[in-house]
Amino acid sequence: MSTLIERVTGSRLGGTSEQSIRLGLGIIRLGPVLILLLLVMVMTLLSPVFFSVANVSNVVVQTSVLAVLAIGQLFVILVAGIDLSVGSVLGLATVTGAIAYTFNQTAGGFFSIAIILLTGMAVGWLNGFLYVKGKMPHSFIPTLATLYAARGLALVISDGRPIPGVSPVVVFLGSGYIGPIPMPAIVVIVLAAIAIVVTKRLKWGRWVYAVGGDKEAARRTGIPVDRVLISVFVISGLMAGFAGLLTSGRTDAGFPTAGELSELTAIAAVIIGGASFFGGRGSVINVIVGALIIGVIQNGLNLLNVNVYYQLVATGAIVIIAVELDVLRRRLEERFRSLQAREA
Amino acid sequence: METERAQETREENGGPVLEVKNVTKRFGATLALNRVSLELHRGEVLALLGDNGAGKSTLIKCLSGVHEPDEGQILIEGEEVRIDSPMRARDLGVETVYQDLALFDNMNVVGNFYAGREPTMPRWLGNWGWVKEGEMAKEANDLIDRLEVNLPGADMEIGLMSGGQRQAVASARAMAFGRKIVILDEPTSALGARESGNVLRLIQEAPQQGVSVIVISHNLEHIMQVAQRAVVMRQGRVVGEEEPTQENHERLVSLIVGSADGQVEGGNTEDGSAEPENGARDEGRRGE
């Protein structure tokens, strides 16, 4: 029937449906923000406490570690990869940072911070190196290996026990306040701002999208694909380091078991934030929104006294919605292409 | 007519922009290119014809740095060059558009034009520099205007474009950056009639942009529209050269399929005599 209508009215209907496809694609792009707004509205209606300053600040602090991990994960997912190691790297970084502090308290917090971040970058580089130079079929493999190895290493060097006491600078970053604003929120904002500049404005960031869009084409256009691939894992590791920094600052200790399973939550935040698992699509802002969606679900359902287990179910449901939106996006684009071909 | 015009441009601009001399390429026991020689003149659109497996693709891959010839020479503007990587080819001013186009679906036209060579500042930041987006967008738009190519807009994502639009983007990109030579592999094979027209117009524009073009195509009608000269390959050798006109249509076809053995001047290339490709080359010279 629709084909008949199209045949009769010709290009005019083609024109309108082209516009509606563009509209649909625009809505999908805004999807994560719309979901977050809807969640915030519902929670505000259901719980009088939810939108209070104290609770919002609470959500932000609780989401900060996840948001930082997710920013790093975004870089990897942009090149159609995945980094399973970030939870373990987070744990390892809290341990190396705490040990560095016990070794050298005089050098102070900045030595400890440097060790934390270097730990993350080192494992990240190893991931990238193994993936690219080891010609592994997917980044799933090396990061799965370091998921185990980094956790094991954290347990070995800490003897399986928490190491109490981290530098005051780290404590300040992880649990301090500037006025009413929690420091972790400021850390997230600064890191997100840098990540936005890198992804949107710098040549290297454009290359990350190019490699994610089409690796072979990127190679053909002279982009150093291997170096770009390794760099995204270093960035992801660095972000896991920052997440470790915030975690040990909040707990005032190095925890070898910190961050368990947080790699999966980080991946979920990136996917909920509308980044495509096929690579090449996704934005830092939407990923922060994705992390906030998870944070709001957890916090809101807590406030409503819903069983913790349902939070997991709700997060899973939103992951499915997000991925289906990405599938729908691809279908709409296909439809748009065929319309373009017919009009040409 | 066509030849006169081609000859005029040739005389104005001096020697050939590209010379391929006795290039041979083997893959194991297969002789993919057997002492192939050809010339591309400045401001010329040269068609490379031949059946599947004739060696056209191998030849252009040798010119674009994907393969390196085992023997023979490649000269660009009279200087012998070694094209050992796609990057080297680009540096030498040779841009190639393969059938897969090498476009990024997740980027717009501007992003695709400049992918891998985005202008940045400041210089010392290198690949971590700030991309000059305004400049990129302006230049890309100017170029699209100049080429009079029919595109929906420089900020449209490639993923939303039809096959013809994608081909036009890839070809326009090559012409924008190919300072000397643009090689197009089957630019119209996947396109409908109207979409082909757009791409063919773009190829005709190339000489005005100061580039010479080698175009591979199976479609003789399209070749007749855009090319001044057609070189025919068969079984890894150059077997003849013709002006692609309606009168020469049948002759070109018989050269391509090899059914004209002994009848055509280049026929001696077929009997495996001592220096077969010289026959074809001499014929080419005579043609001038």
mmCIF file with all atom_site columns, N, CA and C in Angstrom, chain A residues 16-43:
data_model
loop_
_atom_site.group_PDB
_atom_site.id
_atom_site.type_symbol
_atom_site.label_atom_id
_atom_site.label_alt_id
_atom_site.label_comp_id
_atom_site.label_asym_id
_atom_site.label_entity_id
_atom_site.label_seq_id
_atom_site.pdbx_PDB_ins_code
_atom_site.Cartn_x
_atom_site.Cartn_y
_atom_site.Cartn_z
_atom_site.occupancy
_atom_site.B_iso_or_equiv
_atom_site.pdbx_formal_charge
_atom_site.auth_seq_id
_atom_site.auth_comp_id
_atom_site.auth_asym_id
_atom_site.auth_atom_id
_atom_site.pdbx_PDB_model_num
ATOM 1  N N  . THR A 1 16 ? 9.054  14.157 2.315  1.00 0.00 ? 16 THR A N  1
ATOM 2  C CA . THR A 1 16 ? 8.584  14.208 3.698  1.00 0.00 ? 16 THR A CA 1
ATOM 3  C C  . THR A 1 16 ? 9.188  13.088 4.522  1.00 0.00 ? 16 THR A C  1
ATOM 4  N N  . SER A 1 17 ? 9.286  11.895 3.948  1.00 0.00 ? 17 SER A N  1
ATOM 5  C CA . SER A 1 17 ? 9.809  10.816 4.772  1.00 0.00 ? 17 SER A CA 1
ATOM 6  C C  . SER A 1 17 ? 11.298 11.019 5.018  1.00 0.00 ? 17 SER A C  1
ATOM 7  N N  . GLU A 1 18 ? 11.968 11.707 4.070  1.00 0.00 ? 18 GLU A N  1
ATOM 8  C CA . GLU A 1 18 ? 13.365 12.037 4.304  1.00 0.00 ? 18 GLU A CA 1
ATOM 9  C C  . GLU A 1 18 ? 13.480 12.943 5.533  1.00 0.00 ? 18 GLU A C  1
ATOM 10 N N  . GLN A 1 19 ? 12.558 13.906 5.596  1.00 0.00 ? 19 GLN A N  1
ATOM 11 C CA . GLN A 1 19 ? 12.577 14.786 6.763  1.00 0.00 ? 19 GLN A CA 1
ATOM 12 C C  . GLN A 1 19 ? 12.274 14.034 8.047  1.00 0.00 ? 19 GLN A C  1
ATOM 13 N N  . SER A 1 20 ? 11.319 13.115 7.968  1.00 0.00 ? 20 SER A N  1
ATOM 14 C CA . SER A 1 20 ? 10.970 12.397 9.196  1.00 0.00 ? 20 SER A CA 1
ATOM 15 C C  . SER A 1 20 ? 12.113 11.483 9.621  1.00 0.00 ? 20 SER A C  1
ATOM 16 N N  . ILE A 1 21 ? 12.879 10.964 8.645  1.00 0.00 ? 21 ILE A N  1
ATOM 17 C CA . ILE A 1 21 ? 14.052 10.166 9.017  1.00 0.00 ? 21 ILE A CA 1
ATOM 18 C C  . ILE A 1 21 ? 15.071 11.043 9.727  1.00 0.00 ? 21 ILE A C  1
ATOM 19 N N  . ARG A 1 22 ? 15.297 12.242 9.173  1.00 0.00 ? 22 ARG A N  1
ATOM 20 C CA . ARG A 1 22 ? 16.239 13.168 9.819  1.00 0.00 ? 22 ARG A CA 1
ATOM 21 C C  . ARG A 1 22 ? 15.781 13.474 11.247 1.00 0.00 ? 22 ARG A C  1
ATOM 22 N N  . LEU A 1 23 ? 14.478 13.678 11.396 1.00 0.00 ? 23 LEU A N  1
ATOM 23 C CA . LEU A 1 23 ? 13.921 13.955 12.731 1.00 0.00 ? 23 LEU A CA 1
ATOM 24 C C  . LEU A 1 23 ? 14.171 12.769 13.658 1.00 0.00 ? 23 LEU A C  1
ATOM 25 N N  . GLY A 1 24 ? 13.893 11.565 13.136 1.00 0.00 ? 24 GLY A N  1
ATOM 26 C CA . GLY A 1 24 ? 14.097 10.359 13.932 1.00 0.00 ? 24 GLY A CA 1
ATOM 27 C C  . GLY A 1 24 ? 15.543 10.217 14.376 1.00 0.00 ? 24 GLY A C  1
ATOM 28 N N  . LEU A 1 25 ? 16.461 10.488 13.443 1.00 0.00 ? 25 LEU A N  1
ATOM 29 C CA . LEU A 1 25 ? 17.884 10.379 13.778 1.00 0.00 ? 25 LEU A CA 1
ATOM 30 C C  . LEU A 1 25 ? 18.265 11.398 14.841 1.00 0.00 ? 25 LEU A C  1
ATOM 31 N N  . GLY A 1 26 ? 17.669 12.600 14.737 1.00 0.00 ? 26 GLY A N  1
ATOM 32 C CA . GLY A 1 26 ? 17.936 13.630 15.737 1.00 0.00 ? 26 GLY A CA 1
ATOM 33 C C  . GLY A 1 26 ? 17.465 13.203 17.118 1.00 0.00 ? 26 GLY A C  1
ATOM 34 N N  . ILE A 1 27 ? 16.273 12.595 17.167 1.00 0.00 ? 27 ILE A N  1
ATOM 35 C CA . ILE A 1 27 ? 15.732 12.152 18.457 1.00 0.00 ? 27 ILE A CA 1
ATOM 36 C C  . ILE A 1 27 ? 16.620 11.058 19.044 1.00 0.00 ? 27 ILE A C  1
ATOM 37 N N  . ILE A 1 28 ? 17.086 10.139 18.177 1.00 0.00 ? 28 ILE A N  1
ATOM 38 C CA . ILE A 1 28 ? 17.956 9.071  18.681 1.00 0.00 ? 28 ILE A CA 1
ATOM 39 C C  . ILE A 1 28 ? 19.227 9.660  19.265 1.00 0.00 ? 28 ILE A C  1
ATOM 40 N N  . ARG A 1 29 ? 19.753 10.702 18.594 1.00 0.00 ? 29 ARG A N  1
ATOM 41 C CA . ARG A 1 29 ? 20.969 11.337 19.090 1.00 0.00 ? 29 ARG A CA 1
ATOM 42 C C  . ARG A 1 29 ? 20.719 11.934 20.480 1.00 0.00 ? 29 ARG A C  1
ATOM 43 N N  . LEU A 1 30 ? 19.507 12.452 20.687 1.00 0.00 ? 30 LEU A N  1
ATOM 44 C CA . LEU A 1 30 ? 19.180 13.047 21.988 1.00 0.00 ? 30 LEU A CA 1
ATOM 45 C C  . LEU A 1 30 ? 18.709 11.995 22.991 1.00 0.00 ? 30 LEU A C  1
ATOM 46 N N  . GLY A 1 31 ? 18.572 10.750 22.531 1.00 0.00 ? 31 GLY A N  1
ATOM 47 C CA . GLY A 1 31 ? 18.003 9.685  23.347 1.00 0.00 ? 31 GLY A CA 1
ATOM 48 C C  . GLY A 1 31 ? 18.472 9.653  24.790 1.00 0.00 ? 31 GLY A C  1
ATOM 49 N N  . PRO A 1 32 ? 19.783 9.562  25.042 1.00 0.00 ? 32 PRO A N  1
ATOM 50 C CA . PRO A 1 32 ? 20.263 9.455  26.420 1.00 0.00 ? 32 PRO A CA 1
ATOM 51 C C  . PRO A 1 32 ? 19.813 10.624 27.288 1.00 0.00 ? 32 PRO A C  1
ATOM 52 N N  . VAL A 1 33 ? 19.873 11.842 26.745 1.00 0.00 ? 33 VAL A N  1
ATOM 53 C CA . VAL A 1 33 ? 19.474 13.015 27.526 1.00 0.00 ? 33 VAL A CA 1
ATOM 54 C C  . VAL A 1 33 ? 17.983 12.920 27.871 1.00 0.00 ? 33 VAL A C  1
ATOM 55 N N  . LEU A 1 34 ? 17.191 12.483 26.888 1.00 0.00 ? 34 LEU A N  1
ATOM 56 C CA . LEU A 1 34 ? 15.751 12.359 27.135 1.00 0.00 ? 34 LEU A CA 1
ATOM 57 C C  . LEU A 1 34 ? 15.481 11.313 28.218 1.00 0.00 ? 34 LEU A C  1
ATOM 58 N N  . ILE A 1 35 ? 16.201 10.184 28.145 1.00 0.00 ? 35 ILE A N  1
ATOM 59 C CA . ILE A 1 35 ? 15.999 9.140  29.157 1.00 0.00 ? 35 ILE A CA 1
ATOM 60 C C  . ILE A 1 35 ? 16.357 9.673  30.547 1.00 0.00 ? 35 ILE A C  1
ATOM 61 N N  . LEU A 1 36 ? 17.474 10.413 30.629 1.00 0.00 ? 36 LEU A N  1
ATOM 62 C CA . LEU A 1 36 ? 17.886 10.958 31.930 1.00 0.00 ? 36 LEU A CA 1
ATOM 63 C C  . LEU A 1 36 ? 16.847 11.931 32.469 1.00 0.00 ? 36 LEU A C  1
ATOM 64 N N  . LEU A 1 37 ? 16.372 12.831 31.603 1.00 0.00 ? 37 LEU A N  1
ATOM 65 C CA . LEU A 1 37 ? 15.368 13.807 32.041 1.00 0.00 ? 37 LEU A CA 1
ATOM 66 C C  . LEU A 1 37 ? 14.123 13.098 32.551 1.00 0.00 ? 37 LEU A C  1
ATOM 67 N N  . LEU A 1 38 ? 13.703 12.084 31.799 1.00 0.00 ? 38 LEU A N  1
ATOM 68 C CA . LEU A 1 38 ? 12.505 11.332 32.191 1.00 0.00 ? 38 LEU A CA 1
ATOM 69 C C  . LEU A 1 38 ? 12.704 10.683 33.559 1.00 0.00 ? 38 LEU A C  1
ATOM 70 N N  . LEU A 1 39 ? 13.870 10.053 33.743 1.00 0.00 ? 39 LEU A N  1
ATOM 71 C CA . LEU A 1 39 ? 14.172 9.396  35.016 1.00 0.00 ? 39 LEU A CA 1
ATOM 72 C C  . LEU A 1 39 ? 14.165 10.410 36.159 1.00 0.00 ? 39 LEU A C  1
ATOM 73 N N  . VAL A 1 40 ? 14.812 11.549 35.934 1.00 0.00 ? 40 VAL A N  1
ATOM 74 C CA . VAL A 1 40 ? 14.881 12.574 36.987 1.00 0.00 ? 40 VAL A CA 1
ATOM 75 C C  . VAL A 1 40 ? 13.479 13.057 37.344 1.00 0.00 ? 40 VAL A C  1
ATOM 76 N N  . MET A 1 41 ? 12.649 13.249 36.308 1.00 0.00 ? 41 MET A N  1
ATOM 77 C CA . MET A 1 41 ? 11.286 13.713 36.564 1.00 0.00 ? 41 MET A CA 1
ATOM 78 C C  . MET A 1 41 ? 10.502 12.689 37.376 1.00 0.00 ? 41 MET A C  1
ATOM 79 N N  . VAL A 1 42 ? 10.589 11.432 36.964 1.00 0.00 ? 42 VAL A N  1
ATOM 80 C CA . VAL A 1 42 ? 9.844  10.381 37.667 1.00 0.00 ? 42 VAL A CA 1
ATOM 81 C C  . VAL A 1 42 ? 10.309 10.264 39.120 1.00 0.00 ? 42 VAL A C  1
ATOM 82 N N  . MET A 1 43 ? 11.645 10.273 39.315 1.00 0.00 ? 43 MET A N  1
ATOM 83 C CA . MET A 1 43 ? 12.178 10.133 40.671 1.00 0.00 ? 43 MET A CA 1
ATOM 84 C C  . MET A 1 43 ? 11.778 11.317 41.546 1.00 0.00 ? 43 MET A C  1
#
